[in-house]
Every structure is written in C-alpha cells, then in structure tokens.
Short mmCIF file of C-alpha atoms (C1' of nucleotides) in Angstrom, two decimals:
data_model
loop_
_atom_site.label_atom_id
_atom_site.label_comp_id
_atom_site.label_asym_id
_atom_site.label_seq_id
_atom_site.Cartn_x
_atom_site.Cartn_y
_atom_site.Cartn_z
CA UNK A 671 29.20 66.20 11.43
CA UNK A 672 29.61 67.16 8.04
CA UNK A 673 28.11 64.86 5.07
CA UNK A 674 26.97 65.81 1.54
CA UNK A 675 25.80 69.21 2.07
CA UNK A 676 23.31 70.87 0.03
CA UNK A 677 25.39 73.05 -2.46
CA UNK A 678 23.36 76.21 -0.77
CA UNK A 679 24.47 75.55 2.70
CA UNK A 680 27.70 75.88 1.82
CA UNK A 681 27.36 78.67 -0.47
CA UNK A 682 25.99 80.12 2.75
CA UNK A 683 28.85 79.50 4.50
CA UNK A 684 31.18 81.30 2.20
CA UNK A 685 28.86 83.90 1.89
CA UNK A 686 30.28 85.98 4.96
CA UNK A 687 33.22 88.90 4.00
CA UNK A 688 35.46 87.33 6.86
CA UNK A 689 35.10 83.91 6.28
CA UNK A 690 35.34 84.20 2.49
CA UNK A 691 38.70 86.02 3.29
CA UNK A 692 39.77 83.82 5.47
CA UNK A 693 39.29 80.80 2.76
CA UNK A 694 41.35 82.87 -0.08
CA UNK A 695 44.25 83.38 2.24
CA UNK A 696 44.10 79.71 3.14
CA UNK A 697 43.93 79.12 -0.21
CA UNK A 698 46.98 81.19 -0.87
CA UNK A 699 48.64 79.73 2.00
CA UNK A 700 47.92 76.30 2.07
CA UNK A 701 47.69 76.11 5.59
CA UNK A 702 47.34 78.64 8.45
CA UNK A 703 46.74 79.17 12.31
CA UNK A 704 44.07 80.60 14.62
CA UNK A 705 46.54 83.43 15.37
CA UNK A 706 47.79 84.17 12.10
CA UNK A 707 44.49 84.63 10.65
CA UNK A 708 43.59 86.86 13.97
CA UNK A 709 46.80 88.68 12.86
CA UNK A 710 45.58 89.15 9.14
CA UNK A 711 42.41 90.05 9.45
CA UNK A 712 42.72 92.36 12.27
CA UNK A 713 39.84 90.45 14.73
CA UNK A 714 39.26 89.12 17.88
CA UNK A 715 40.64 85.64 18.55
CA UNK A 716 36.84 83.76 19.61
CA UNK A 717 35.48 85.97 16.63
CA UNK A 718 37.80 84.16 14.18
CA UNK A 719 37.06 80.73 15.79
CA UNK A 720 34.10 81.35 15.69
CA UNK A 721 34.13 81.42 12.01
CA UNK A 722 36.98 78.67 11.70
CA UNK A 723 34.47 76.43 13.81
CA UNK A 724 31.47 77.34 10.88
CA UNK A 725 33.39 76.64 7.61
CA UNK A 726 34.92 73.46 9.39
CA UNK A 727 31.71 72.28 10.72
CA UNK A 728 30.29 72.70 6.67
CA UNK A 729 33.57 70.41 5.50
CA UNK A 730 35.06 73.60 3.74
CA UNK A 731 37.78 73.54 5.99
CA UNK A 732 39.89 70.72 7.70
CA UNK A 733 41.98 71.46 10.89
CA UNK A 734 45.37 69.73 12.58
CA UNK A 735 46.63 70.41 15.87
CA UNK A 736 50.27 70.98 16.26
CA UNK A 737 51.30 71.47 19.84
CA UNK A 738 49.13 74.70 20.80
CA UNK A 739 48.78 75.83 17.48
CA UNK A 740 45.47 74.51 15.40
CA UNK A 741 45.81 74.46 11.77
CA UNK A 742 43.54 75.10 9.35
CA UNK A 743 43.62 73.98 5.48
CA UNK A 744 40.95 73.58 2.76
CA UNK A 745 39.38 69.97 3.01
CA UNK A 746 40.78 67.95 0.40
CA UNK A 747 37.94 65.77 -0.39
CA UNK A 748 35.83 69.66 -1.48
CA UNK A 749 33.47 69.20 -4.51
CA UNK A 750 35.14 70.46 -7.20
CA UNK A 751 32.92 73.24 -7.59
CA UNK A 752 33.75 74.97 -4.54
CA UNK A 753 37.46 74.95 -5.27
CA UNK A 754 36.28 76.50 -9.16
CA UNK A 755 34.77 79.33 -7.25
CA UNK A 756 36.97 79.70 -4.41
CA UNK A 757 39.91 80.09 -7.34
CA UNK A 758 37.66 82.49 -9.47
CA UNK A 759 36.65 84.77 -6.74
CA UNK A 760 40.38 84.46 -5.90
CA UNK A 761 41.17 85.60 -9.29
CA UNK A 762 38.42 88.03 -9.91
CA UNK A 763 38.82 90.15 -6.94
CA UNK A 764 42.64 90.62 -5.83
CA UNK A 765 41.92 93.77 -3.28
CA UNK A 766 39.50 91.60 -1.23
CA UNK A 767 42.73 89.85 0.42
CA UNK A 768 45.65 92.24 -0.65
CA UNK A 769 46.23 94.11 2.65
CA UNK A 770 45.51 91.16 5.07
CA UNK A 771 48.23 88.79 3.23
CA UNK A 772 50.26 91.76 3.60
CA UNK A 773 49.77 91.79 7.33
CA UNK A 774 50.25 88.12 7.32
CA UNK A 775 53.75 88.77 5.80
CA UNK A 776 54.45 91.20 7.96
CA UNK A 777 53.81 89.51 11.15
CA UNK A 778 56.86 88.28 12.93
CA UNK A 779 57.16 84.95 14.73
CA UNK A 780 54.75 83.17 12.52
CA UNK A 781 54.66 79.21 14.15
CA UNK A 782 56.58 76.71 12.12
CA UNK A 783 54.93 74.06 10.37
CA UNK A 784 56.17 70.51 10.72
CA UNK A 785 56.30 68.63 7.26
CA UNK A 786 53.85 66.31 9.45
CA UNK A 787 50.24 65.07 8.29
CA UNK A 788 49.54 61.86 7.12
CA UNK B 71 20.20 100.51 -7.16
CA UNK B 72 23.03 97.91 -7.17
CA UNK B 73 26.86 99.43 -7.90
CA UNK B 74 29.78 97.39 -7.34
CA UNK B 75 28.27 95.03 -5.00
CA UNK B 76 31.23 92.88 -2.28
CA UNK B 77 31.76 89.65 -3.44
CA UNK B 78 30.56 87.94 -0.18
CA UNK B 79 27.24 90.18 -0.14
CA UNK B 80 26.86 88.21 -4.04
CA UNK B 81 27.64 85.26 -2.89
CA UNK B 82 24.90 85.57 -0.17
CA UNK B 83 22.25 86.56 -2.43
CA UNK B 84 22.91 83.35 -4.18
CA UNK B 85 23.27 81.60 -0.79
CA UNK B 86 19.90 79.97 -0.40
CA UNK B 87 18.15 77.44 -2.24
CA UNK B 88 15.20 78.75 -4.03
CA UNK B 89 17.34 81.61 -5.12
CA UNK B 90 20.29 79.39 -6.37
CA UNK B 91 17.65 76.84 -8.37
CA UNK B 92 16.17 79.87 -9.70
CA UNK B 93 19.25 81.19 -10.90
CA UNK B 94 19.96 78.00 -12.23
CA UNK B 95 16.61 77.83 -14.38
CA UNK B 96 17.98 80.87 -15.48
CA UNK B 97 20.92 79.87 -16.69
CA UNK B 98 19.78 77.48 -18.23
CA UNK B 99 16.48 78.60 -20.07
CA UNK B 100 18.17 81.98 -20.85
CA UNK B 101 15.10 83.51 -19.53
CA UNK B 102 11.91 83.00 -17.22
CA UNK B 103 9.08 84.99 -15.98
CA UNK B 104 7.46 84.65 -12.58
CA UNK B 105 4.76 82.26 -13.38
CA UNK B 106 7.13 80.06 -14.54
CA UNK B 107 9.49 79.79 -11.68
CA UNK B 108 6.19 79.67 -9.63
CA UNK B 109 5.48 76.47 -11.26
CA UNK B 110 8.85 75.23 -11.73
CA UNK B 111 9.72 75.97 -7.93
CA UNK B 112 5.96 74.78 -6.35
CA UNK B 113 5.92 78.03 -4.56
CA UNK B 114 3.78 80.91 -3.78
CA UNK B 115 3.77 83.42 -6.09
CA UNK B 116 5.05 86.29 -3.61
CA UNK B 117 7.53 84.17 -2.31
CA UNK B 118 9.04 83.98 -5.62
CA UNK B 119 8.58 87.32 -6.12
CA UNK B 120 10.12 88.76 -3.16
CA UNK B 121 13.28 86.34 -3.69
CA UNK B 122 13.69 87.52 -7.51
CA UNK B 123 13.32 91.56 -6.47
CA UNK B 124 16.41 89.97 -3.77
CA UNK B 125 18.48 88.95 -7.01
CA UNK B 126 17.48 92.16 -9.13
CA UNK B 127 18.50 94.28 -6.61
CA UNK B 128 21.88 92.49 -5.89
CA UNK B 129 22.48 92.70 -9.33
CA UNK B 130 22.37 89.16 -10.30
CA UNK B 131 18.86 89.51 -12.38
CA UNK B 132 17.34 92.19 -15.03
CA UNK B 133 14.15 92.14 -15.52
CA UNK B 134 11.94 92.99 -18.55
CA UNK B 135 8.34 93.87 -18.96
CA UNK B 136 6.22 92.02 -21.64
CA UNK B 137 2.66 92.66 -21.43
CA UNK B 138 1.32 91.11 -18.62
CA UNK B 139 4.04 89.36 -17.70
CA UNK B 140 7.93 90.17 -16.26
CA UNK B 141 10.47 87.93 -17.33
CA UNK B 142 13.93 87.48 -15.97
CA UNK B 143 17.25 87.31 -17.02
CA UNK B 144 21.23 87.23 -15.75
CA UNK B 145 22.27 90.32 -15.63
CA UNK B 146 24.61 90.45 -18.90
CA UNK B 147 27.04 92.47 -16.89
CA UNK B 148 27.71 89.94 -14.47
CA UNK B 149 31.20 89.44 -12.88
CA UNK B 150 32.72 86.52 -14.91
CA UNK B 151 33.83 85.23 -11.24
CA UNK B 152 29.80 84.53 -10.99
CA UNK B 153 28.90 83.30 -14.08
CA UNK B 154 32.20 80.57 -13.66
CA UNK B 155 30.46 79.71 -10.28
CA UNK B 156 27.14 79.20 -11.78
CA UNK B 157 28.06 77.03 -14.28
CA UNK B 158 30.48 74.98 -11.84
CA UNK B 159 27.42 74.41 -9.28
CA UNK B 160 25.24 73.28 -12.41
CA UNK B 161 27.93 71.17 -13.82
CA UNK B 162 28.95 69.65 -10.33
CA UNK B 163 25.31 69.52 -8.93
CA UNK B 164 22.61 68.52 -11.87
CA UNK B 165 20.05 66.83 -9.73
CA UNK B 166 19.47 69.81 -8.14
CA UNK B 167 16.88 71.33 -10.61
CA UNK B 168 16.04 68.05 -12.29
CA UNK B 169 12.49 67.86 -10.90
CA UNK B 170 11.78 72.02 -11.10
CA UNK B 171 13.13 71.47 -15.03
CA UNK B 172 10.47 68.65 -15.72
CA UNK B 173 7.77 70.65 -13.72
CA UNK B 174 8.90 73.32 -16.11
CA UNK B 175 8.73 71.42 -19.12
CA UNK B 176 5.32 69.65 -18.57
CA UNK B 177 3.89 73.52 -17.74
CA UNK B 178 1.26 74.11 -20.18
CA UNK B 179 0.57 77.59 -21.86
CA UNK B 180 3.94 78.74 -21.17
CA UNK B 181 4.23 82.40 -21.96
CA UNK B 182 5.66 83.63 -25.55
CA UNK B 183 8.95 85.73 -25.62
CA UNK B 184 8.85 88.29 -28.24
CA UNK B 185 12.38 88.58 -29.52
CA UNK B 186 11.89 91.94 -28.49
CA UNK B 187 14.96 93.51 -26.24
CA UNK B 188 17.31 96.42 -26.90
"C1'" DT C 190 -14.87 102.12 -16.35
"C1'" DT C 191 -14.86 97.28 -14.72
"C1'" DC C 192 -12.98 92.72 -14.50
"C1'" DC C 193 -9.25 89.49 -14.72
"C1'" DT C 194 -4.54 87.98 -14.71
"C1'" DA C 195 0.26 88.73 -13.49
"C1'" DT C 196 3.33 90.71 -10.38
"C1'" DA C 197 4.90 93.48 -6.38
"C1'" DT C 198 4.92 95.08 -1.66
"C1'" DA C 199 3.54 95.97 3.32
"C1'" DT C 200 2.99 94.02 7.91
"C1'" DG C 201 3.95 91.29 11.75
"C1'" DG C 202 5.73 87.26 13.88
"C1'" DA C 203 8.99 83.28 14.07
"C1'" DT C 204 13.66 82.05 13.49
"C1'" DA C 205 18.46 82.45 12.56
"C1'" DT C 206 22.80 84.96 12.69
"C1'" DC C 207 26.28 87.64 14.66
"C1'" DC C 208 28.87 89.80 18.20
"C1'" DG C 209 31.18 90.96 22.79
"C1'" DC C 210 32.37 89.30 26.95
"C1'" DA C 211 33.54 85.87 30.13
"C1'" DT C 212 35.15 81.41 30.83
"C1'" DA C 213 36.70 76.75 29.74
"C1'" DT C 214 39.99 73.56 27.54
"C1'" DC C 215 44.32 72.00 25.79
"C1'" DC C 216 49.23 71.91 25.44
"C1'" DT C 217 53.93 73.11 26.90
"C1'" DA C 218 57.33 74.79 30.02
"C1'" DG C 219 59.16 74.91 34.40
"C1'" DC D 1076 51.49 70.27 39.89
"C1'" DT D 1077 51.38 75.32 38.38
"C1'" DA D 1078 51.52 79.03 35.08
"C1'" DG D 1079 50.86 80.94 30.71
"C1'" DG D 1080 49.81 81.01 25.83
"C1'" DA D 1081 46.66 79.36 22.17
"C1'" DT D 1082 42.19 78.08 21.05
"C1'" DA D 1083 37.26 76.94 21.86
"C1'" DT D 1084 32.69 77.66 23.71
"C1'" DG D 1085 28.57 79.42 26.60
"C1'" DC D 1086 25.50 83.21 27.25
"C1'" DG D 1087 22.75 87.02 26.44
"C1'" DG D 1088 21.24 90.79 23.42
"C1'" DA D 1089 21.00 93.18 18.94
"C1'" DT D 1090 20.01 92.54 14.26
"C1'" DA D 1091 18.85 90.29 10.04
"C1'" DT D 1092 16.22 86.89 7.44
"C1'" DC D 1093 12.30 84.44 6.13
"C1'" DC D 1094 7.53 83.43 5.60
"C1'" DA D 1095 2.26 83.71 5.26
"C1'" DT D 1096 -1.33 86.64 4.67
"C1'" DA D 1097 -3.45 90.52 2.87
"C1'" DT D 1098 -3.33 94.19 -0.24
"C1'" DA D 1099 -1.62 97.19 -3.97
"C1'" DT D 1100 -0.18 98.05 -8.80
"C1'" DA D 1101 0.01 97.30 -13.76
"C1'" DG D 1102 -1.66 95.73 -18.28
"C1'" DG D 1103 -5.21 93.71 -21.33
"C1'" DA D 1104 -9.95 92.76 -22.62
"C1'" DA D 1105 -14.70 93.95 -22.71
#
DNA sequence: TTCCTATATATGGATATCCGCATATCCTAG
DNA sequence: CTAGGATATGCGGATATCCATATATAGGAA
C-alpha cells in the first residue's frame, strides 16, 4: 500500500493540525491507542481513525493490535527527513501539543502495553 | 498579510510538489524570479505565479521588484523549524530538482540581480 | 502615447478533502 | 453463541484546491 512516496505526498499528509498533533504526541509517546488519542485531542472516535487510517496508509505511521486496542507508533523504516522535521516542529512549537499531552496524562485507565512486538 | 501562521497551515503550503521544488530552487539559488522557475519547472507562467503569491502569502517567500522582473526569496524571518525541514528534504531527496536545476542552468539570458536590497 | 515583456489575477469547472452519521468488524467476556 | 467495548468504514453533502483560459497591471523602450 505504501512504497517510496513522493516527499510531497507525505508532506501532505502531515500537513493537517490534527494529524500533525497526533504524530508529535506519538512521537512523545512512543506508542499510543485509538482511544487515547480520541481522549487527547478531544474528537470523535471515526474522526481520529479516520486520520490514523491516512498517515498509516502514507507509511508515517505503523499500527499493532493488542486484544481490542490498536496501536499506533511512528514507522521505523521513515526517511530520515521526516523524523528531522517531525523533531523540529516538535521542538519549535511546544503549545501545539501542551494541553492534549496534558489530557493524555490525565486520563485514567489508559490500556497497558505488553513489552510484545517483534 | 501573513502573522504567526499554524505550523500545519506551513506545512501545507509547502505540501505540494511544484511549490516544494520551487522552494527548493530557492534554497538553493538564494533567489529566482518567475521566468526562471517557469523554465526551471516547464510550467505555465500563471501557474507559477499563482503558486508563488500561495508561498508569499503564507509567509514562506518575499518578493522584490527589479525592473521588469519580480524575484523571489525565503522569507529571512522564517521559523528555523522550516528552514531545518527544507534543508532535510533537499539533503534526503536530491533527485528531486535535479532535472528543474539543469533546465535552470542551460536557461539562456537569465536575468541580472542587482545587489540591490535593503 | 503605443508596443512589448514580465507578472498577476479573475472566472468557472473538475477534482479532492473533510466531516457527521450510521453501520460494520473484531476481540473478549460470560 | 450473545453482548459489549474498541476500532474501522461506507455514504452523502459541504467545502477547499487546482487548473486552463482570458484578461489586467506594471515597467521599459521608442
């Protein structure tokens, strides 16, 4: 589904407010669910999988499933460019994600993550 | 015209594929007027045009009026966030302008800059 | 002024994007 | 198997984006 795309196209991709916040908290996090993110950033649940869906059908993001949880991380095998930008946006801009990690921390029951993968 | 434009809504502007090889010409030939990136690019003149007014008025380009001709520039007051991205999609992506820098090269009667500026 | 070159913009149509809502799928518990 | 929670997707409709064509504006030369 996803190989070698053009450096645009997935510019594109990031280009969205909610999906370029939800790749800095991921990026924070290492690894999140479709209902923590829902939790964070305050939106429907098919809006944000809707999104999820996008940046994983461009290769930006890679998902797991863990019993009914689905996990999202960044894709490992990224160009290096993307995770250059991801990190300076991340470091240029800290109010874009500062009150939806603190919802994230605030959210109680957040699923467990098995030491799993691999 | 542009003040404190949202990261995403930058990221956008540079999120298609004229636009990003044109800001890549940029970067790299410090600065370029329209007929240039017509030729460079092989596209129609008000195609160009209407995609560089997009990046002035984003904030990504100035512009500057010699004579007859307008020539572009990166906005000097650029987020460094952007300026790290550009050069990480250059660095991690060189064919992409290869062919517009040769057409650009092998242009004949390219316009003079007058040192001009400030 | 008139002509020519360089650049910008208006208009309208084709296409893509985004969203809300409803529904489907998948997994686990019982 | 049945029920319920978590996640994904189908279906319009509203909106945004993009382009080609035609036209307007600006500067320089005659």
């Amino acid at each position: 589904m996803q190989t070698l795309i053009a450096p645009a196209q997935l510019l594109k991709c990031m280009a969205d407010d909610l999906r370029l916040r939800t790749l800095l908290l991921i990026l924070n996090e290492k690894e999140l669910c479709v209902c923590e993110l829902t939790a964070a950033l305050e939106q429907s649940q098919p809006k944000i999988s809707r999104h999820l869906a996008q940046l994983r059908n461009c290769g930006l993001l890679q998902d797991r499933r863990q019993g009914q949880w689905v996990f999202y991380r960044l894709n490992p095998a990224l160009p290096e460019w993307v995770l250059t930008t991801l990190n300076a946006i991340h470091d240029g801009n800290q109010t874009l994600i500062a009150t939806d990690s603190e919802r994230l921390q605030q959210m109680g029951d957040r699923p467990e993550r098995a030491a799993a993968c691999c």
